[in-house]
XYZ file of C-alpha atoms in Angstrom:
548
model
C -59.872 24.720 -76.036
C -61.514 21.684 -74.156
C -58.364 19.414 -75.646
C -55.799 22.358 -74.123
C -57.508 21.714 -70.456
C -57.852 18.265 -71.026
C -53.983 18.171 -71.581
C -53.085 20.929 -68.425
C -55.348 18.772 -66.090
C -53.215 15.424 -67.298
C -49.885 17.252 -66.997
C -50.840 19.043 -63.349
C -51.951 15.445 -62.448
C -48.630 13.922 -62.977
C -46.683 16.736 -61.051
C -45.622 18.493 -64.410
C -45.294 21.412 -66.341
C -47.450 23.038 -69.400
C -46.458 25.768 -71.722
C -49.498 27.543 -72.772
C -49.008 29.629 -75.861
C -45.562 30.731 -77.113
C -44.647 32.748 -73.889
C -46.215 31.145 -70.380
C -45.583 28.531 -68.589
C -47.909 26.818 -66.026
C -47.681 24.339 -62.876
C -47.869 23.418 -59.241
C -44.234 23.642 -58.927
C -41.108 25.738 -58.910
C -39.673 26.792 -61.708
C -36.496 27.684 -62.308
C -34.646 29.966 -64.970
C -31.540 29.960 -66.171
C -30.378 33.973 -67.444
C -28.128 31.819 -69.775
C -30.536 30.226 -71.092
C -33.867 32.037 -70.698
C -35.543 30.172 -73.141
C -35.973 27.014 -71.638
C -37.920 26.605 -67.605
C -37.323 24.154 -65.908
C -39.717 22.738 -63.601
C -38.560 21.380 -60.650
C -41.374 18.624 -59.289
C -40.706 17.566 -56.295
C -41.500 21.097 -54.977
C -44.747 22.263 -54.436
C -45.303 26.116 -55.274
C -47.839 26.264 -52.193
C -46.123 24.666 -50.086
C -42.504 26.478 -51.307
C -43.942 30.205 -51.510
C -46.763 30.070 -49.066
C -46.174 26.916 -45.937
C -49.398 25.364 -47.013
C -50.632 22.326 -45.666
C -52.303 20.767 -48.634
C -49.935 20.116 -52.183
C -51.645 21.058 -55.530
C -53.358 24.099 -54.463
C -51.581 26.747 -56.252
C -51.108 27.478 -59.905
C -47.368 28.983 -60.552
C -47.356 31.350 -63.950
C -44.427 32.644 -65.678
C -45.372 34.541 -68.930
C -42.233 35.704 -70.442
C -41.226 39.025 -72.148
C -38.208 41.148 -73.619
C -36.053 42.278 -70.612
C -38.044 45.395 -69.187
C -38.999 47.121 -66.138
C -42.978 46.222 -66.018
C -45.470 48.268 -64.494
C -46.785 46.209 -61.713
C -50.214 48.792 -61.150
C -50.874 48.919 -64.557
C -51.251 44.818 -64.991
C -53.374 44.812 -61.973
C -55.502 47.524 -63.237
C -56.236 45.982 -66.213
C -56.381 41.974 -64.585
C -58.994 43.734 -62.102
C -61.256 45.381 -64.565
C -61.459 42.211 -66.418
C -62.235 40.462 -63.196
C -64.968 42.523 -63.358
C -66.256 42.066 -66.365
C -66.712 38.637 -66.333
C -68.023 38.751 -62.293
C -64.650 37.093 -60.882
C -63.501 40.427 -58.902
C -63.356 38.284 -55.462
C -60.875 36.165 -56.922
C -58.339 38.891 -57.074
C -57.650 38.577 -53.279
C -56.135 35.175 -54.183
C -53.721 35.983 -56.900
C -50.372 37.539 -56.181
C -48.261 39.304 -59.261
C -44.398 39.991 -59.037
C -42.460 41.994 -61.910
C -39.421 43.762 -62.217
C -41.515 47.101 -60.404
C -42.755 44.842 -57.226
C -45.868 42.728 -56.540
C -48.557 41.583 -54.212
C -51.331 40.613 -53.606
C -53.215 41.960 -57.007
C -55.600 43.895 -54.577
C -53.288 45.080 -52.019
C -51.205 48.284 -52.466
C -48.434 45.828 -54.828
C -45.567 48.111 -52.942
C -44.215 44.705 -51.800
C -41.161 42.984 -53.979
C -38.780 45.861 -53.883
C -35.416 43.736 -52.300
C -32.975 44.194 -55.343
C -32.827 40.370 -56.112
C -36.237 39.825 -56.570
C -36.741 42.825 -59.004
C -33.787 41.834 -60.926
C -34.918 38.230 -61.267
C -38.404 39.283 -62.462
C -37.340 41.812 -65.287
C -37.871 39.076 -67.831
C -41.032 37.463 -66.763
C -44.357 38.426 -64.917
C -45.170 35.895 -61.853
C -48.644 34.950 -60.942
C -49.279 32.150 -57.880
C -52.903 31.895 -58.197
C -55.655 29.868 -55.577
C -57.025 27.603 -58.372
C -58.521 24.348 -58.349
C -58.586 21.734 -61.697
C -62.289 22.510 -62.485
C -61.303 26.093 -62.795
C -58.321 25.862 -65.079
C -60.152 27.869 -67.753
C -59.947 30.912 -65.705
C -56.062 30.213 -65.639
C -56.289 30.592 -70.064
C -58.280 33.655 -69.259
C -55.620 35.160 -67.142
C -52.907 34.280 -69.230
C -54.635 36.029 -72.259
C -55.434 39.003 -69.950
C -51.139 39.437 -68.721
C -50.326 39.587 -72.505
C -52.748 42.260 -73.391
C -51.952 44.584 -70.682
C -47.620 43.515 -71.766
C -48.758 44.644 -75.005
C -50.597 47.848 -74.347
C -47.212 49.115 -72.755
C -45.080 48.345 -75.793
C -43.407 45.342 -74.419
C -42.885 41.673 -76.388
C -43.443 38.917 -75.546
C -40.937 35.930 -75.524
C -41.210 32.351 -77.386
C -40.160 29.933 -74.293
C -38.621 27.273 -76.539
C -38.779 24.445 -74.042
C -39.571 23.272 -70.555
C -38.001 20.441 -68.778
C -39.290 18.676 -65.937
C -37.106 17.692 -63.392
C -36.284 16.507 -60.057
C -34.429 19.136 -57.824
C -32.786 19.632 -54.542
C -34.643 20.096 -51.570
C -35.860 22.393 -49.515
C -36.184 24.898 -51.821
C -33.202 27.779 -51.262
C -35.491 30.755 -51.956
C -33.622 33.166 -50.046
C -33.280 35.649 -52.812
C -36.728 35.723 -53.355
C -37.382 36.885 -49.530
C -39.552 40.232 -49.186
C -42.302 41.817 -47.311
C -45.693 40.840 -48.468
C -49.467 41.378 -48.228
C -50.592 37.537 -49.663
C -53.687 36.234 -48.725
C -52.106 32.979 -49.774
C -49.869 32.600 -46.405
C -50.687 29.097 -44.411
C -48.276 28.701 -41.382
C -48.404 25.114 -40.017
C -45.615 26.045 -37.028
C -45.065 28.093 -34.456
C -42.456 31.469 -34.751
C -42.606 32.497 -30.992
C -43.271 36.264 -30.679
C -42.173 37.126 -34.104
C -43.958 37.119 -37.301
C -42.677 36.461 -40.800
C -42.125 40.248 -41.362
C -39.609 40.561 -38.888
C -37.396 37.927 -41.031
C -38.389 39.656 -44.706
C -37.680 43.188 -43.415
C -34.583 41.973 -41.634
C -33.081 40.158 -44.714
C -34.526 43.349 -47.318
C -32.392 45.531 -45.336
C -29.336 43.889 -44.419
C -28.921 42.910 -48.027
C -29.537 47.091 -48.847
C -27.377 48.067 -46.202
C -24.534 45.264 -46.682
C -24.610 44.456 -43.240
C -26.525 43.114 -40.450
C -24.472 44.859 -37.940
C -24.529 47.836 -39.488
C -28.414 47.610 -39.704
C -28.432 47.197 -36.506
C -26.189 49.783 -35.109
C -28.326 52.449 -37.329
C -31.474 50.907 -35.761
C -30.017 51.811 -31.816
C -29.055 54.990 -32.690
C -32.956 55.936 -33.609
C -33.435 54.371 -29.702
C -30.795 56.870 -28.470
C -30.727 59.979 -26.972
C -28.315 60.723 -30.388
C -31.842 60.836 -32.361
C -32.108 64.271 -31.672
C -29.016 65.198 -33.645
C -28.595 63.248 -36.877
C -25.463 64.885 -37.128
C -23.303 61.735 -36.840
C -25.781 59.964 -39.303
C -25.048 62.934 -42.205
C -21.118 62.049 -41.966
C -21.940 58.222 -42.476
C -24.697 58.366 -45.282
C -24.039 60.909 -47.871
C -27.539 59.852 -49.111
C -29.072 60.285 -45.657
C -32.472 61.303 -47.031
C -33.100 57.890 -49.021
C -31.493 55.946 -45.861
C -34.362 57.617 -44.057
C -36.928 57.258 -46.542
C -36.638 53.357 -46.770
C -36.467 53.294 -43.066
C -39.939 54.989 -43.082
C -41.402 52.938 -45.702
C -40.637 49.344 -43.829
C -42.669 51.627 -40.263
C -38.856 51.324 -38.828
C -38.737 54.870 -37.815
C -41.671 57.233 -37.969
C -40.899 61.304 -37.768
C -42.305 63.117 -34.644
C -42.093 66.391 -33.947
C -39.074 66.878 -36.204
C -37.353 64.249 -34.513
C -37.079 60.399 -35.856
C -38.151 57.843 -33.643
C -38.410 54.417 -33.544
C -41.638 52.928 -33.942
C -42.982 49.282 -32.469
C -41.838 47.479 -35.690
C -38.455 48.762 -35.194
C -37.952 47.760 -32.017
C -39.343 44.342 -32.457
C -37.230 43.752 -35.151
C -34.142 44.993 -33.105
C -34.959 41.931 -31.322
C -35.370 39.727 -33.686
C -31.803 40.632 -35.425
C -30.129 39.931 -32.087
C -31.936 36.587 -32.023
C -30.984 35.935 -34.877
C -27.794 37.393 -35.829
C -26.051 34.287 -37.215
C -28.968 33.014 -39.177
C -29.335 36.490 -40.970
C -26.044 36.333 -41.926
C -25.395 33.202 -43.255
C -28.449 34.360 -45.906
C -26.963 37.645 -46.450
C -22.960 35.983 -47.462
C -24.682 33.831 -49.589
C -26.562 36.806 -51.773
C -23.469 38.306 -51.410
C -21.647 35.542 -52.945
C -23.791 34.870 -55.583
C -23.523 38.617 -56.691
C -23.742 39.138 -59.780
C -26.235 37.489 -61.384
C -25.917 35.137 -64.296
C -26.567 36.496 -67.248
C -24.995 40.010 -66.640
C -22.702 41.386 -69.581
C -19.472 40.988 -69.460
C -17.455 44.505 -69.164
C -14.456 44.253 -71.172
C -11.437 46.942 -70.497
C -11.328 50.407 -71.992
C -7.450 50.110 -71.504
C -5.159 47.294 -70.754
C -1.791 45.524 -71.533
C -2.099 41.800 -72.093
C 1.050 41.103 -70.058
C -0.845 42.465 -67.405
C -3.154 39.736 -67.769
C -2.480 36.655 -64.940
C -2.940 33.002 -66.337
C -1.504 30.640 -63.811
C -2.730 27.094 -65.131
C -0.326 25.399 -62.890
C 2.571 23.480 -63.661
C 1.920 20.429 -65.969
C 3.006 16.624 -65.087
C 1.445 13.644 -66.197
C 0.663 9.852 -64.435
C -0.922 7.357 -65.018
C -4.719 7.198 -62.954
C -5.315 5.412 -60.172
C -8.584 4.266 -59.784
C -8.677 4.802 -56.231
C -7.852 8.637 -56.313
C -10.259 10.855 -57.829
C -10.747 11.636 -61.773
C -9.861 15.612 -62.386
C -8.762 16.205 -66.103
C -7.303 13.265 -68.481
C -4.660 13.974 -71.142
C -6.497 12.449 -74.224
C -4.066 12.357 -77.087
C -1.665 9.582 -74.189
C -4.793 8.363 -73.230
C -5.910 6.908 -76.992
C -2.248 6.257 -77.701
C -2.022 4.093 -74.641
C -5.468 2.687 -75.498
C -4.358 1.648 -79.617
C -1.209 -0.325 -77.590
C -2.343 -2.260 -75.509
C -5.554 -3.024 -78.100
C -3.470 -4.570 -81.182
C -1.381 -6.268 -78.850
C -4.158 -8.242 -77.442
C -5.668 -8.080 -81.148
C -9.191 -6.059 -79.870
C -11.165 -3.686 -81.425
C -10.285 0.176 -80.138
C -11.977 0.650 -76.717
C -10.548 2.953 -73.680
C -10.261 0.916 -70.455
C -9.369 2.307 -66.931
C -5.793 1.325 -67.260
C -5.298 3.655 -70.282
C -6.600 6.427 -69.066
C -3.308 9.434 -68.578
C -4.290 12.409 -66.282
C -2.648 15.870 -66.043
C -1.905 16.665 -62.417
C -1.728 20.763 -62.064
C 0.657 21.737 -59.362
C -1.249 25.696 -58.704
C 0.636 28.337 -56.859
C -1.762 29.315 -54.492
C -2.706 32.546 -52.863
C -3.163 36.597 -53.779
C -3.003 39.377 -51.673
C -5.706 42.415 -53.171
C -5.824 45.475 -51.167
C -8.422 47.532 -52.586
C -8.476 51.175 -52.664
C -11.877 52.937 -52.409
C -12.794 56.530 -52.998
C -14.278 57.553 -50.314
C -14.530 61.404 -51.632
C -17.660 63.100 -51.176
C -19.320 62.537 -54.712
C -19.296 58.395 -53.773
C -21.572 58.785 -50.985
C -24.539 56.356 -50.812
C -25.032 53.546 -52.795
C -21.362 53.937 -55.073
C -19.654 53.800 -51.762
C -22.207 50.867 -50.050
C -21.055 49.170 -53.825
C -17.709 49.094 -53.228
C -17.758 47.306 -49.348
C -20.169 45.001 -51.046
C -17.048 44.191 -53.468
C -14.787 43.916 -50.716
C -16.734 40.909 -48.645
C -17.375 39.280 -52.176
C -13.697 38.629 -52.500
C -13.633 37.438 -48.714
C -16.160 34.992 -49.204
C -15.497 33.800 -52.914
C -11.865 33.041 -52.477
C -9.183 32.012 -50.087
C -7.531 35.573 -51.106
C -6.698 37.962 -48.528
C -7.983 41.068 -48.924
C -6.898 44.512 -47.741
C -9.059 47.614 -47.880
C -8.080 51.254 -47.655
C -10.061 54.568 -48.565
C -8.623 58.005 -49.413
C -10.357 61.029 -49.019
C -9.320 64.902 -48.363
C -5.293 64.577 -47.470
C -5.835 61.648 -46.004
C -5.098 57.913 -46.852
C -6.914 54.879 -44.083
C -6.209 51.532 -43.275
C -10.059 50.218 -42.836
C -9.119 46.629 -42.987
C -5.352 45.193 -42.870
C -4.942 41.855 -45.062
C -6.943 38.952 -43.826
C -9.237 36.287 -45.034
C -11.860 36.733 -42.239
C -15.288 38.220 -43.832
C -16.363 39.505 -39.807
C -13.095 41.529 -39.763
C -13.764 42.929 -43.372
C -17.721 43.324 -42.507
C -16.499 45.495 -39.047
C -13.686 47.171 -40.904
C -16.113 48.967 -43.907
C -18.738 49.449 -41.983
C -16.660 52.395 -40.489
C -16.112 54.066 -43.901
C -17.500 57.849 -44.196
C -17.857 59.501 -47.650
C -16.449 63.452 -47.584
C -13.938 65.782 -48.986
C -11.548 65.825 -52.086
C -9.935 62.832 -53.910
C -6.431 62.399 -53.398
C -5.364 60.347 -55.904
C -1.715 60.554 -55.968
C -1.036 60.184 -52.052
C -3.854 56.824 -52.532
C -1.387 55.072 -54.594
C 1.729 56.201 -53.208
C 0.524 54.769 -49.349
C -1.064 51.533 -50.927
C 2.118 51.236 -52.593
C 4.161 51.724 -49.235
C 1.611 49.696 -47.171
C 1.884 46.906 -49.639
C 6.003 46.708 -49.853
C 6.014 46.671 -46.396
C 4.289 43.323 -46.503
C 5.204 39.978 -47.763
C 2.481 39.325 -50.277
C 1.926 36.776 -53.147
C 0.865 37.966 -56.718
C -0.236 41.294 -55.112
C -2.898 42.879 -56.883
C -4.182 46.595 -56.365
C -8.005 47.306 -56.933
C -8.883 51.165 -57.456
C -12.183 52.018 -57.245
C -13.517 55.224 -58.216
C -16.187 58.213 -59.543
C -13.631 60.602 -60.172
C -10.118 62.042 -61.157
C -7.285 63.266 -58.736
C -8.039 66.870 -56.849
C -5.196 66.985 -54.818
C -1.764 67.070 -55.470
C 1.305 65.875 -53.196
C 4.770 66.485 -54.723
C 3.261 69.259 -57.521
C 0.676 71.405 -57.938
C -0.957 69.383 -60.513
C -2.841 66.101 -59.055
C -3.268 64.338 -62.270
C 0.802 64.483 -63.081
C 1.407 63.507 -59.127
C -1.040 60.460 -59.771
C 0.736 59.634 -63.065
C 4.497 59.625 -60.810
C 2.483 57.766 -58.280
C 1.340 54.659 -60.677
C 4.492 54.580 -62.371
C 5.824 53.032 -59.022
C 3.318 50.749 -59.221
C 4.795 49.793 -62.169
C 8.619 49.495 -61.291
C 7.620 47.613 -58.260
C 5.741 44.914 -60.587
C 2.416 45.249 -58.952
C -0.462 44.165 -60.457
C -3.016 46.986 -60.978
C -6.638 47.028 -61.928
C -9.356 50.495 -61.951
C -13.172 50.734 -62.146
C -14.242 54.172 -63.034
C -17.053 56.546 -64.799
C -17.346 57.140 -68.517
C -16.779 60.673 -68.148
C -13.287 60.707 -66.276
C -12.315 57.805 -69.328
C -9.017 60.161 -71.006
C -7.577 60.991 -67.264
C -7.714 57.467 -65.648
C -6.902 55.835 -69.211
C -3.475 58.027 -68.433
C -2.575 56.829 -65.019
C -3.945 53.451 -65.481
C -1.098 53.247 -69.113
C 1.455 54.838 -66.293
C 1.157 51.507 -63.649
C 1.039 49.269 -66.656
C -2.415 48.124 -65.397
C -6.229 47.684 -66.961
C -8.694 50.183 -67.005
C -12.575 48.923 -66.881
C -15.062 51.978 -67.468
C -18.874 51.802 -66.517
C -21.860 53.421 -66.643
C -22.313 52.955 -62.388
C -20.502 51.597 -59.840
C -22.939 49.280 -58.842
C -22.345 46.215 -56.800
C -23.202 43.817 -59.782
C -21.327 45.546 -62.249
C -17.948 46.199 -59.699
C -17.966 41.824 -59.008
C -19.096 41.321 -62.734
C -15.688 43.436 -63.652
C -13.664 41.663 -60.992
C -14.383 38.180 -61.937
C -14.231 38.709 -65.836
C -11.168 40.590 -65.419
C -8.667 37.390 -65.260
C -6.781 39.376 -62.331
C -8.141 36.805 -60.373
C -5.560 33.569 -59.584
């Protein structure tokens, strides 16, 4: 015991890392984990957890825990319950102010309510590991075993394992710290703030970035925060016709004080009109945080989705065209053809009668010559049954291809009998962002007349490697040329197919047989899920190899 602090004093003395046990890890730093690799944390020293998390003035303050488990939702309450009792026991219950707790559930401060933590990032980033930051100095490091020991009983007493970390690594990192995905409300007593914010506080900028990243948009978050300051409050009428899932739109409002409900009537409070302010302030800043969780959707580690239906032809593979030249040192070093590079190298190394070695003037590269550009138009359900977060899924997809790619990207929505053009082709994320953020979820799904006016729409155009995205929870309900909608939608994707158009679906397990049918009729690949979430539609996307 006394050689284990000994060592965790030494190691927090030099600016590194300790693993304590099989499954935590302990510093003053950051730490960062790969999903790849979840086995091995890296600590990143040159980044002070205090100073990272909280703005504090002094380094070496706080103690940064990761105790590692099998990927599970934790129950937040029930760790604190059980951390506080033991407090208790052992006459440390003030210290429980100055430890915060984050797990896949949420987190806080271990007294507070712990209903802070709840942005989608953070939870998902925390389903492997329980976080502590903890207000400990060296001569107290024993309470840090004690705390440690106290995490894996309560892990254990709700069925979950714990996880063997198999290394650390200490390392130097970039700085400042991008910890943008880790933004959220919170109730820390560990805060220090060293500079001034003007009027605002620090929950303006965490309930700002929590809901533009839930809503998509920080336009659209705003828009919906006006129309509580309106006369239009009265009638949420407009509101039902743009959220199918108005109650839980309402409900989160409510739970970040945004609106508060009077009277029957919503109404903005004081925090929502302060942070109206603070989004027009800071409009560009918000965004630039918000394309860069969007663009970093989905998160390493997430299973690859393979197709329930597909013809390999279908399949694009443009490596480029191949030519070969000898490298210049002056331009830059891409990819080297090896076998003309050692052949090269055995030459000119018996003529000058030297052992084998590789010299500059060997080396061969391969030059690729790509044919750039695609053209996607995505076509998005916007029937009734894909209101809420399906439909808030499928614009996040939309801006992800924006932002990822130099692709232009089209996006139209079918509903009832009728067929939109929400955003014509264009590689401008502010025109995509403004085009989906007028998208309404009602009616019927026709199917047949989708396909048939993306087809038309997309002839009419002169497009490179054109590629058609459907997204979708259902199966055709309304027919065009027949009086059955599936056979319409079958004609309809069989002109896909004559017209050589690339064609790619995301649907639902249970609509598998129907979709499997038109999806064999356009000659395209059919991915099935369990959701259309936003992780799991980019996750398809990008393993798909539609992409050029």
């Amino acid at each position: 015991m006394i050689k284990l602090l000994e060592k965790i004093k030494n190691e927090f003395a030099k600016g590194r890392g300790v693993r304590i046990g099989e499954a935590a890890v302990a510093s003053r730093k950051i730490h960062v984990i790969s999903p790849e690799r979840p086995q091995l944390v890296r600590i990143i020293t040159n980044s002070d957890a205090g100073k990272v998390f909280y703005n504090r003035f002094n380094e070496g303050e706080i103690v940064h825990v990761d105790l590692f488990h099998e990927v599970r939702r934790v129950d937040v309450k029930k760790v604190a319950e059980n951390l506080l009792k033991a407090l208790t026991e052992v006459s440390k219950e003030a210290l429980g102010d100055f430890i915060d707790i984050q797990t896949g559930s949420g987190g806080g401060r271990l007294t507070g309510t712990l209903n802070y933590g709840k942005t989608e990032s953070l939870l998902k980033n925390h389903l492997n590991h329980v976080h502590l930051a903890v207000l400990l100095d060296d001569d107290n490091l024993d309470f840090l075993l004690f705390l440690i020991i106290k995490v894996e009983e309560a892990l254990l007493e709700q069925g979950i394992e714990i996880r063997k970390v198999e290394k650390i690594r200490n390392d130097i990192g970039n700085t400042p710290c991008d910890l943008s995905p880790y933004a959220t409300n919170s109730d820390s007593f560990l805060k220090q703030t060293n500079f001034s914010k003007g009027p605002f506080t620090e929950n303006e900028y965490q309930r700002a970035i929590e809901l533009s990243e839930y809503f998509g948009s920080i336009n659209e978050l705003q828009e919906l925060l006006e129309y509580f300051k309106s006369e239009k409050r009265k009638d949420l009428f407009e509101l039902k016709k743009k959220y199918g899932d108005l109650n839980e739109v309402l409900a989160r409002l409510e739970r970040n004080a945004i609106v508060c409900k009077k009277s029957g009537v919503y109404n903005l409070t004081k925090e929502g009109e302060s942070l109206i302010e603070y989004i027009k302030q800071n409009n560009k800043e918000i965004e630039l945080i918000l394309k860069r969780m969007i663009r970093d959707l989905p998160k390493k580690g997430e299973k690859i989705i393979t197709p329930a239906f597909g013809n390999a032809k279908n399949t694009l593979k443009n490596k480029g065209i191949l030519s070969k030249k000898i490298y210049n040192k002056n331009e830059w070093l891409e990819e080297i053809e090896i076998t003309e590079t050692i052949k090269r190298a055995l030459i000119r190394c018996y003529s000058e009668r030297k052992k084998l070695s590789i010299s500059t003037e060997d080396i061969v590269i391969i030059k690729r010559s790509f044919e750039k550009g695609q053209d996607i138009c995505l076509l998005i359900d916007a029937s009734a049954s894909m209101a809420g977060e399906r439909l808030r899924s499928a614009k996040y997809l939309a801006k992800h291809i924006v932002l990822t790619s130099y692709r232009r990207v089209s996006v139209l929505t079918f509903q009832e009998k009728e067929v939109k053009i929400c955003v014509p082709f264009t590689k401008n994320f502010s025109q995509v962002d403004y085009g989906v953020s007028s998208i309404a979820s009602s009616g019927l799904t026709p199917l047949a007349l989708a396909l048939e006016r993306a087809l038309s729409y997309m002839c009419s155009k002169n497009l490179k490697n054109p590629l058609i995205i459907l997204v979708t929870d259902g199966i055709p309900t309304v027919p065009v040329w027949s009086t059955d909608p599936v056979k319409d939608a079958i004609i309809a994707a069989q002109n896909i197919r004559k017209k050589k158009i690339d064609f790619c679906c995301i649907g639902l397990q249970p609509n598998k047989d129907c979709l499997t049918k038109i999806v064999e009729a356009a000659n395209g690949k059919l991915y099935i899920v369990e959701e259309l979430d936003k992780d799991v539609l980019v996750n398809v996307l990008n393993n798909s190899r539609h992409l050029i």
